[in-house]
PDB file of N, CA and C in Angstrom:
ATOM      1  N   UNK A   1      15.325  -7.642   5.143  1.00 48.00           N
ATOM      2  CA  UNK A   1      16.636  -8.263   4.907  1.00 48.00           C
ATOM      3  C   UNK A   1      16.873  -9.350   6.255  1.00 48.00           C
ATOM      4  N   UNK A   2      17.289 -10.469   5.908  1.00 54.00           N
ATOM      5  CA  UNK A   2      17.465 -11.369   7.076  1.00 54.00           C
ATOM      6  C   UNK A   2      18.894 -11.998   7.000  1.00 54.00           C
ATOM      7  N   UNK A   3      19.711 -10.958   6.637  1.00 57.00           N
ATOM      8  CA  UNK A   3      21.131 -11.248   7.078  1.00 57.00           C
ATOM      9  C   UNK A   3      22.215 -11.842   5.862  1.00 57.00           C
ATOM     10  N   UNK A   4      21.538 -12.198   4.786  1.00 55.00           N
ATOM     11  CA  UNK A   4      22.396 -12.816   3.712  1.00 55.00           C
ATOM     12  C   UNK A   4      23.216 -11.679   2.858  1.00 55.00           C
ATOM     13  N   UNK A   5      24.118 -12.328   2.307  1.00 63.00           N
ATOM     14  CA  UNK A   5      24.949 -11.522   1.377  1.00 63.00           C
ATOM     15  C   UNK A   5      25.779 -10.409   2.171  1.00 63.00           C
ATOM     16  N   UNK A   6      26.182 -10.647   3.446  1.00 65.00           N
ATOM     17  CA  UNK A   6      27.131  -9.976   4.008  1.00 65.00           C
ATOM     18  C   UNK A   6      28.401 -10.770   3.981  1.00 65.00           C
ATOM     19  N   UNK A   7      28.955 -10.634   2.919  1.00 63.00           N
ATOM     20  CA  UNK A   7      30.314 -11.454   2.703  1.00 63.00           C
ATOM     21  C   UNK A   7      29.924 -12.912   1.993  1.00 63.00           C
ATOM     22  N   UNK A   8      28.741 -13.143   1.918  1.00 66.00           N
ATOM     23  CA  UNK A   8      28.258 -14.552   1.228  1.00 66.00           C
ATOM     24  C   UNK A   8      28.569 -14.294  -0.115  1.00 66.00           C
ATOM     25  N   UNK A   9      28.759 -15.590  -0.960  1.00 66.00           N
ATOM     26  CA  UNK A   9      28.892 -15.459  -2.395  1.00 66.00           C
ATOM     27  C   UNK A   9      30.147 -14.694  -2.868  1.00 66.00           C
ATOM     28  N   UNK A  10      31.012 -14.272  -1.932  1.00 68.00           N
ATOM     29  CA  UNK A  10      32.086 -13.286  -2.261  1.00 68.00           C
ATOM     30  C   UNK A  10      31.575 -11.911  -2.588  1.00 68.00           C
ATOM     31  N   UNK A  11      30.619 -11.588  -2.024  1.00 65.00           N
ATOM     32  CA  UNK A  11      30.002 -10.136  -2.408  1.00 65.00           C
ATOM     33  C   UNK A  11      30.155  -9.471  -0.880  1.00 65.00           C
ATOM     34  N   UNK A  12      30.684  -8.207  -1.275  1.00 60.00           N
ATOM     35  CA  UNK A  12      30.788  -7.230  -0.129  1.00 60.00           C
ATOM     36  C   UNK A  12      29.665  -6.158  -0.038  1.00 60.00           C
ATOM     37  N   UNK A  13      28.839  -6.201  -1.299  1.00 59.00           N
ATOM     38  CA  UNK A  13      28.063  -4.950  -1.433  1.00 59.00           C
ATOM     39  C   UNK A  13      26.627  -5.062  -1.026  1.00 59.00           C
ATOM     40  N   UNK A  14      26.225  -6.128  -0.375  1.00 57.00           N
ATOM     41  CA  UNK A  14      24.790  -6.449   0.250  1.00 57.00           C
ATOM     42  C   UNK A  14      24.156  -7.348  -0.917  1.00 57.00           C
ATOM     43  N   UNK A  15      22.828  -7.437  -0.602  1.00 57.00           N
ATOM     44  CA  UNK A  15      21.801  -8.239  -1.201  1.00 57.00           C
ATOM     45  C   UNK A  15      21.290  -7.591  -2.319  1.00 57.00           C
ATOM     46  N   UNK A  16      21.711  -8.031  -3.626  1.00 66.00           N
ATOM     47  CA  UNK A  16      21.096  -7.403  -4.811  1.00 66.00           C
ATOM     48  C   UNK A  16      20.862  -8.200  -5.875  1.00 66.00           C
ATOM     49  N   UNK A  17      21.045  -9.461  -5.692  1.00 70.00           N
ATOM     50  CA  UNK A  17      20.873 -10.470  -6.704  1.00 70.00           C
ATOM     51  C   UNK A  17      19.810 -11.309  -6.249  1.00 70.00           C
ATOM     52  N   UNK A  18      19.270 -12.342  -7.182  1.00 73.00           N
ATOM     53  CA  UNK A  18      18.123 -13.139  -6.868  1.00 73.00           C
ATOM     54  C   UNK A  18      18.526 -14.553  -6.555  1.00 73.00           C
ATOM     55  N   UNK A  19      19.391 -14.658  -5.467  1.00 73.00           N
ATOM     56  CA  UNK A  19      19.754 -16.066  -5.136  1.00 73.00           C
ATOM     57  C   UNK A  19      18.591 -16.480  -4.312  1.00 73.00           C
ATOM     58  N   UNK A  20      18.346 -17.924  -4.399  1.00 73.00           N
ATOM     59  CA  UNK A  20      17.473 -18.682  -3.664  1.00 73.00           C
ATOM     60  C   UNK A  20      17.333 -18.239  -2.086  1.00 73.00           C
ATOM     61  N   UNK A  21      18.422 -17.986  -1.501  1.00 67.00           N
ATOM     62  CA  UNK A  21      18.524 -17.611  -0.206  1.00 67.00           C
ATOM     63  C   UNK A  21      17.837 -16.286   0.034  1.00 67.00           C
ATOM     64  N   UNK A  22      17.787 -15.357  -1.045  1.00 68.00           N
ATOM     65  CA  UNK A  22      17.020 -14.141  -0.830  1.00 68.00           C
ATOM     66  C   UNK A  22      15.583 -14.375  -0.939  1.00 68.00           C
ATOM     67  N   UNK A  23      15.161 -15.230  -1.895  1.00 71.00           N
ATOM     68  CA  UNK A  23      13.779 -15.233  -2.279  1.00 71.00           C
ATOM     69  C   UNK A  23      12.864 -16.068  -1.304  1.00 71.00           C
ATOM     70  N   UNK A  24      13.403 -17.236  -0.598  1.00 74.00           N
ATOM     71  CA  UNK A  24      12.520 -17.991   0.263  1.00 74.00           C
ATOM     72  C   UNK A  24      12.742 -17.767   1.552  1.00 74.00           C
ATOM     73  N   UNK A  25      11.748 -17.276   2.235  1.00 75.00           N
ATOM     74  CA  UNK A  25      11.640 -17.117   3.590  1.00 75.00           C
ATOM     75  C   UNK A  25      10.722 -17.903   4.315  1.00 75.00           C
ATOM     76  N   UNK A  26      11.059 -18.967   5.202  1.00 78.00           N
ATOM     77  CA  UNK A  26      10.087 -19.808   5.833  1.00 78.00           C
ATOM     78  C   UNK A  26       9.133 -18.932   6.556  1.00 78.00           C
ATOM     79  N   UNK A  27       7.795 -19.331   6.680  1.00 79.00           N
ATOM     80  CA  UNK A  27       6.729 -18.694   7.510  1.00 79.00           C
ATOM     81  C   UNK A  27       6.111 -19.768   8.251  1.00 79.00           C
ATOM     82  N   UNK A  28       6.194 -19.472   9.589  1.00 82.00           N
ATOM     83  CA  UNK A  28       5.701 -20.429  10.470  1.00 82.00           C
ATOM     84  C   UNK A  28       4.472 -19.624  11.374  1.00 82.00           C
ATOM     85  N   UNK A  29       3.640 -20.454  11.267  1.00 82.00           N
ATOM     86  CA  UNK A  29       2.268 -19.732  12.214  1.00 82.00           C
ATOM     87  C   UNK A  29       1.612 -20.847  12.981  1.00 82.00           C
ATOM     88  N   UNK A  30       1.163 -20.503  14.167  1.00 80.00           N
ATOM     89  CA  UNK A  30       0.452 -21.488  15.010  1.00 80.00           C
ATOM     90  C   UNK A  30      -0.927 -20.755  15.534  1.00 80.00           C
ATOM     91  N   UNK A  31      -2.055 -21.655  15.520  1.00 77.00           N
ATOM     92  CA  UNK A  31      -3.336 -20.938  16.020  1.00 77.00           C
ATOM     93  C   UNK A  31      -4.231 -22.190  16.013  1.00 77.00           C
ATOM     94  N   UNK A  32      -5.379 -21.802  16.748  1.00 76.00           N
ATOM     95  CA  UNK A  32      -6.365 -22.820  17.009  1.00 76.00           C
ATOM     96  C   UNK A  32      -7.165 -23.433  15.584  1.00 76.00           C
ATOM     97  N   UNK A  33      -7.205 -22.350  14.687  1.00 73.00           N
ATOM     98  CA  UNK A  33      -7.753 -22.924  13.363  1.00 73.00           C
ATOM     99  C   UNK A  33      -6.923 -23.283  12.294  1.00 73.00           C
ATOM    100  N   UNK A  34      -5.489 -23.580  12.669  1.00 75.00           N
ATOM    101  CA  UNK A  34      -4.603 -24.157  11.724  1.00 75.00           C
ATOM    102  C   UNK A  34      -4.288 -25.535  12.165  1.00 75.00           C
ATOM    103  N   UNK A  35      -4.504 -26.309  11.107  1.00 74.00           N
ATOM    104  CA  UNK A  35      -3.936 -27.796  11.365  1.00 74.00           C
ATOM    105  C   UNK A  35      -2.557 -27.985  11.606  1.00 74.00           C
ATOM    106  N   UNK A  36      -2.212 -28.864  12.707  1.00 77.00           N
ATOM    107  CA  UNK A  36      -0.819 -29.148  12.850  1.00 77.00           C
ATOM    108  C   UNK A  36      -0.140 -29.581  11.494  1.00 77.00           C
ATOM    109  N   UNK A  37       1.038 -29.271  11.323  1.00 77.00           N
ATOM    110  CA  UNK A  37       1.904 -29.708  10.287  1.00 77.00           C
ATOM    111  C   UNK A  37       1.412 -29.449   8.920  1.00 77.00           C
ATOM    112  N   UNK A  38       0.744 -28.321   8.738  1.00 72.00           N
ATOM    113  CA  UNK A  38       0.134 -27.875   7.607  1.00 72.00           C
ATOM    114  C   UNK A  38       1.298 -27.345   6.832  1.00 72.00           C
ATOM    115  N   UNK A  39       1.313 -27.640   5.427  1.00 73.00           N
ATOM    116  CA  UNK A  39       2.199 -26.879   4.557  1.00 73.00           C
ATOM    117  C   UNK A  39       1.597 -26.438   3.310  1.00 73.00           C
ATOM    118  N   UNK A  40       1.861 -25.454   2.860  1.00 71.00           N
ATOM    119  CA  UNK A  40       1.385 -24.871   1.472  1.00 71.00           C
ATOM    120  C   UNK A  40       2.484 -24.457   0.414  1.00 71.00           C
ATOM    121  N   UNK A  41       2.165 -24.798  -0.610  1.00 71.00           N
ATOM    122  CA  UNK A  41       3.156 -24.323  -1.628  1.00 71.00           C
ATOM    123  C   UNK A  41       2.733 -23.049  -2.342  1.00 71.00           C
ATOM    124  N   UNK A  42       1.658 -22.404  -1.681  1.00 73.00           N
ATOM    125  CA  UNK A  42       1.129 -20.922  -2.212  1.00 73.00           C
ATOM    126  C   UNK A  42       2.304 -20.149  -2.192  1.00 73.00           C
ATOM    127  N   UNK A  43       2.484 -19.337  -3.307  1.00 77.00           N
ATOM    128  CA  UNK A  43       3.493 -18.366  -3.398  1.00 77.00           C
ATOM    129  C   UNK A  43       2.962 -17.066  -2.833  1.00 77.00           C
ATOM    130  N   UNK A  44       3.722 -16.316  -1.923  1.00 81.00           N
ATOM    131  CA  UNK A  44       3.303 -15.320  -1.153  1.00 81.00           C
ATOM    132  C   UNK A  44       4.426 -14.471  -0.980  1.00 81.00           C
ATOM    133  N   UNK A  45       4.160 -13.298  -0.619  1.00 85.00           N
ATOM    134  CA  UNK A  45       5.063 -12.218  -0.250  1.00 85.00           C
ATOM    135  C   UNK A  45       5.117 -11.915   1.078  1.00 85.00           C
ATOM    136  N   UNK A  46       6.314 -11.135   1.651  1.00 87.00           N
ATOM    137  CA  UNK A  46       6.134 -10.857   3.019  1.00 87.00           C
ATOM    138  C   UNK A  46       4.877  -9.682   3.259  1.00 87.00           C
ATOM    139  N   UNK A  47       4.447  -9.058   2.297  1.00 92.00           N
ATOM    140  CA  UNK A  47       3.185  -8.223   2.597  1.00 92.00           C
ATOM    141  C   UNK A  47       1.935  -8.925   2.912  1.00 92.00           C
ATOM    142  N   UNK A  48       1.921 -10.361   2.606  1.00 91.00           N
ATOM    143  CA  UNK A  48       0.709 -11.083   2.808  1.00 91.00           C
ATOM    144  C   UNK A  48       0.856 -11.514   4.368  1.00 91.00           C
ATOM    145  N   UNK A  49       1.730 -11.151   5.249  1.00 91.00           N
ATOM    146  CA  UNK A  49       1.781 -11.725   6.609  1.00 91.00           C
ATOM    147  C   UNK A  49       0.860 -10.959   7.473  1.00 91.00           C
ATOM    148  N   UNK A  50       0.810  -9.734   7.251  1.00 94.00           N
ATOM    149  CA  UNK A  50      -0.002  -8.819   8.169  1.00 94.00           C
ATOM    150  C   UNK A  50      -1.666  -9.283   7.649  1.00 94.00           C
ATOM    151  N   UNK A  51      -2.025  -9.126   6.680  1.00 94.00           N
ATOM    152  CA  UNK A  51      -3.420  -9.499   6.192  1.00 94.00           C
ATOM    153  C   UNK A  51      -3.677 -11.017   6.872  1.00 94.00           C
ATOM    154  N   UNK A  52      -2.706 -11.746   6.776  1.00 90.00           N
ATOM    155  CA  UNK A  52      -3.022 -13.224   7.247  1.00 90.00           C
ATOM    156  C   UNK A  52      -3.364 -13.184   8.643  1.00 90.00           C
ATOM    157  N   UNK A  53      -2.477 -12.509   9.549  1.00 91.00           N
ATOM    158  CA  UNK A  53      -2.608 -12.414  10.941  1.00 91.00           C
ATOM    159  C   UNK A  53      -3.857 -11.702  11.334  1.00 91.00           C
ATOM    160  N   UNK A  54      -4.197 -10.498  10.687  1.00 94.00           N
ATOM    161  CA  UNK A  54      -5.568  -9.753  10.952  1.00 94.00           C
ATOM    162  C   UNK A  54      -6.725 -10.808  10.518  1.00 94.00           C
ATOM    163  N   UNK A  55      -6.591 -11.570   9.326  1.00 92.00           N
ATOM    164  CA  UNK A  55      -7.728 -12.433   9.029  1.00 92.00           C
ATOM    165  C   UNK A  55      -7.852 -13.448  10.082  1.00 92.00           C
ATOM    166  N   UNK A  56      -6.953 -13.974  10.602  1.00 87.00           N
ATOM    167  CA  UNK A  56      -6.918 -15.104  11.600  1.00 87.00           C
ATOM    168  C   UNK A  56      -7.544 -14.618  13.245  1.00 87.00           C
ATOM    169  N   UNK A  57      -7.032 -13.275  13.279  1.00 89.00           N
ATOM    170  CA  UNK A  57      -7.605 -12.664  14.565  1.00 89.00           C
ATOM    171  C   UNK A  57      -8.836 -12.179  14.356  1.00 89.00           C
ATOM    172  N   UNK A  58      -9.413 -11.639  13.291  1.00 92.00           N
ATOM    173  CA  UNK A  58     -10.757 -11.016  13.225  1.00 92.00           C
ATOM    174  C   UNK A  58     -11.687 -11.663  12.390  1.00 92.00           C
ATOM    175  N   UNK A  59     -11.258 -12.425  11.463  1.00 89.00           N
ATOM    176  CA  UNK A  59     -12.141 -12.986  10.558  1.00 89.00           C
ATOM    177  C   UNK A  59     -12.293 -12.176   9.159  1.00 89.00           C
ATOM    178  N   UNK A  60     -11.821 -11.149   9.147  1.00 93.00           N
ATOM    179  CA  UNK A  60     -11.712 -10.484   7.704  1.00 93.00           C
ATOM    180  C   UNK A  60     -10.564  -9.568   7.721  1.00 93.00           C
ATOM    181  N   UNK A  61     -10.422  -9.033   6.495  1.00 95.00           N
ATOM    182  CA  UNK A  61      -9.208  -8.128   6.160  1.00 95.00           C
ATOM    183  C   UNK A  61      -9.852  -6.855   5.475  1.00 95.00           C
ATOM    184  N   UNK A  62      -9.505  -5.763   6.248  1.00 95.00           N
ATOM    185  CA  UNK A  62      -9.822  -4.335   5.525  1.00 95.00           C
ATOM    186  C   UNK A  62      -9.601  -4.262   4.310  1.00 95.00           C
ATOM    187  N   UNK A  63     -10.461  -3.680   3.223  1.00 94.00           N
ATOM    188  CA  UNK A  63     -10.179  -3.484   2.070  1.00 94.00           C
ATOM    189  C   UNK A  63      -8.979  -2.640   1.683  1.00 94.00           C
ATOM    190  N   UNK A  64      -8.818  -1.760   2.768  1.00 95.00           N
ATOM    191  CA  UNK A  64      -7.597  -0.775   2.438  1.00 95.00           C
ATOM    192  C   UNK A  64      -6.292  -1.440   2.831  1.00 95.00           C
ATOM    193  N   UNK A  65      -6.131  -2.568   3.354  1.00 95.00           N
ATOM    194  CA  UNK A  65      -4.865  -3.264   3.517  1.00 95.00           C
ATOM    195  C   UNK A  65      -4.274  -4.015   2.309  1.00 95.00           C
ATOM    196  N   UNK A  66      -3.227  -3.746   2.180  1.00 94.00           N
ATOM    197  CA  UNK A  66      -2.302  -4.231   1.098  1.00 94.00           C
ATOM    198  C   UNK A  66      -2.149  -5.761   1.268  1.00 94.00           C
ATOM    199  N   UNK A  67      -1.798  -6.434   0.325  1.00 92.00           N
ATOM    200  CA  UNK A  67      -1.560  -7.945   0.456  1.00 92.00           C
ATOM    201  C   UNK A  67      -2.802  -8.863   0.463  1.00 92.00           C
ATOM    202  N   UNK A  68      -2.578 -10.004   0.582  1.00 90.00           N
ATOM    203  CA  UNK A  68      -3.755 -10.967   0.565  1.00 90.00           C
ATOM    204  C   UNK A  68      -3.500 -11.921   1.671  1.00 90.00           C
ATOM    205  N   UNK A  69      -4.630 -12.211   2.338  1.00 90.00           N
ATOM    206  CA  UNK A  69      -4.770 -13.511   3.596  1.00 90.00           C
ATOM    207  C   UNK A  69      -4.376 -14.775   3.068  1.00 90.00           C
ATOM    208  N   UNK A  70      -3.495 -15.302   3.469  1.00 85.00           N
ATOM    209  CA  UNK A  70      -3.144 -16.813   3.477  1.00 85.00           C
ATOM    210  C   UNK A  70      -3.875 -17.852   4.093  1.00 85.00           C
ATOM    211  N   UNK A  71      -4.838 -17.150   5.064  1.00 84.00           N
ATOM    212  CA  UNK A  71      -5.605 -18.093   5.763  1.00 84.00           C
ATOM    213  C   UNK A  71      -6.505 -19.161   5.108  1.00 84.00           C
ATOM    214  N   UNK A  72      -7.036 -18.629   3.996  1.00 82.00           N
ATOM    215  CA  UNK A  72      -7.666 -19.741   3.503  1.00 82.00           C
ATOM    216  C   UNK A  72      -6.882 -20.954   2.873  1.00 82.00           C
ATOM    217  N   UNK A  73      -5.792 -20.738   2.607  1.00 79.00           N
ATOM    218  CA  UNK A  73      -4.832 -21.704   2.071  1.00 79.00           C
ATOM    219  C   UNK A  73      -4.278 -22.701   3.252  1.00 79.00           C
ATOM    220  N   UNK A  74      -4.419 -22.132   4.515  1.00 78.00           N
ATOM    221  CA  UNK A  74      -3.978 -22.994   5.532  1.00 78.00           C
ATOM    222  C   UNK A  74      -4.872 -24.098   5.931  1.00 78.00           C
ATOM    223  N   UNK A  75      -6.126 -24.248   5.497  1.00 72.00           N
ATOM    224  CA  UNK A  75      -6.807 -25.331   5.815  1.00 72.00           C
ATOM    225  C   UNK A  75      -7.098 -26.282   4.660  1.00 72.00           C
ATOM    226  N   UNK A  76      -6.537 -25.857   3.594  1.00 70.00           N
ATOM    227  CA  UNK A  76      -6.839 -26.711   2.278  1.00 70.00           C
ATOM    228  C   UNK A  76      -6.007 -28.017   2.515  1.00 70.00           C
ATOM    229  N   UNK A  77      -6.651 -29.220   1.780  1.00 70.00           N
ATOM    230  CA  UNK A  77      -6.026 -30.407   1.442  1.00 70.00           C
ATOM    231  C   UNK A  77      -5.163 -30.299   0.547  1.00 70.00           C
ATOM    232  N   UNK A  78      -4.082 -31.304   0.378  1.00 70.00           N
ATOM    233  CA  UNK A  78      -3.323 -31.239  -0.800  1.00 70.00           C
ATOM    234  C   UNK A  78      -3.822 -31.181  -2.021  1.00 70.00           C
ATOM    235  N   UNK A  79      -4.888 -32.157  -2.063  1.00 78.00           N
ATOM    236  CA  UNK A  79      -5.638 -32.303  -3.256  1.00 78.00           C
ATOM    237  C   UNK A  79      -6.412 -30.931  -3.766  1.00 78.00           C
ATOM    238  N   UNK A  80      -6.884 -30.295  -2.905  1.00 76.00           N
ATOM    239  CA  UNK A  80      -7.589 -28.991  -3.089  1.00 76.00           C
ATOM    240  C   UNK A  80      -6.531 -27.993  -3.498  1.00 76.00           C
ATOM    241  N   UNK A  81      -5.435 -27.910  -2.780  1.00 69.00           N
ATOM    242  CA  UNK A  81      -4.356 -26.784  -3.236  1.00 69.00           C
ATOM    243  C   UNK A  81      -3.883 -27.267  -4.614  1.00 69.00           C
ATOM    244  N   UNK A  82      -3.626 -28.432  -4.862  1.00 73.00           N
ATOM    245  CA  UNK A  82      -3.099 -28.756  -6.306  1.00 73.00           C
ATOM    246  C   UNK A  82      -4.304 -28.415  -7.343  1.00 73.00           C
ATOM    247  N   UNK A  83      -5.521 -28.551  -6.959  1.00 76.00           N
ATOM    248  CA  UNK A  83      -6.471 -28.271  -7.953  1.00 76.00           C
ATOM    249  C   UNK A  83      -6.532 -26.642  -8.145  1.00 76.00           C
ATOM    250  N   UNK A  84      -6.385 -25.875  -7.269  1.00 69.00           N
ATOM    251  CA  UNK A  84      -6.363 -24.452  -7.203  1.00 69.00           C
ATOM    252  C   UNK A  84      -5.206 -24.066  -7.904  1.00 69.00           C
ATOM    253  N   UNK A  85      -3.869 -24.573  -7.671  1.00 65.00           N
ATOM    254  CA  UNK A  85      -2.739 -24.202  -8.544  1.00 65.00           C
ATOM    255  C   UNK A  85      -2.599 -24.579  -9.912  1.00 65.00           C
ATOM    256  N   UNK A  86      -3.409 -25.680 -10.277  1.00 70.00           N
ATOM    257  CA  UNK A  86      -3.388 -26.301 -11.497  1.00 70.00           C
ATOM    258  C   UNK A  86      -4.552 -25.407 -12.383  1.00 70.00           C
ATOM    259  N   UNK A  87      -5.367 -24.769 -11.783  1.00 64.00           N
ATOM    260  CA  UNK A  87      -6.616 -24.127 -12.668  1.00 64.00           C
ATOM    261  C   UNK A  87      -6.137 -22.865 -13.204  1.00 64.00           C
TER     262      UNK A  87
END
């Protein structure tokens, strides 16, 4: 929870509906292998953050880890990403 729906939208009961503010969380990451100003439209979950950091730090993700590393998507060109998303 990142603090939405505490009185927002006239609701007092917390975050239980699928408003855009609930679904979209910006994810910023910086590192030597990440191009500056990289943007990806890859749909991801918060469960993908840990595998991404592990992948960037060690070069691989253990099979026992849930989620998917986003590291491969951080170095794609816009054309390459569009090709993947449209396939």
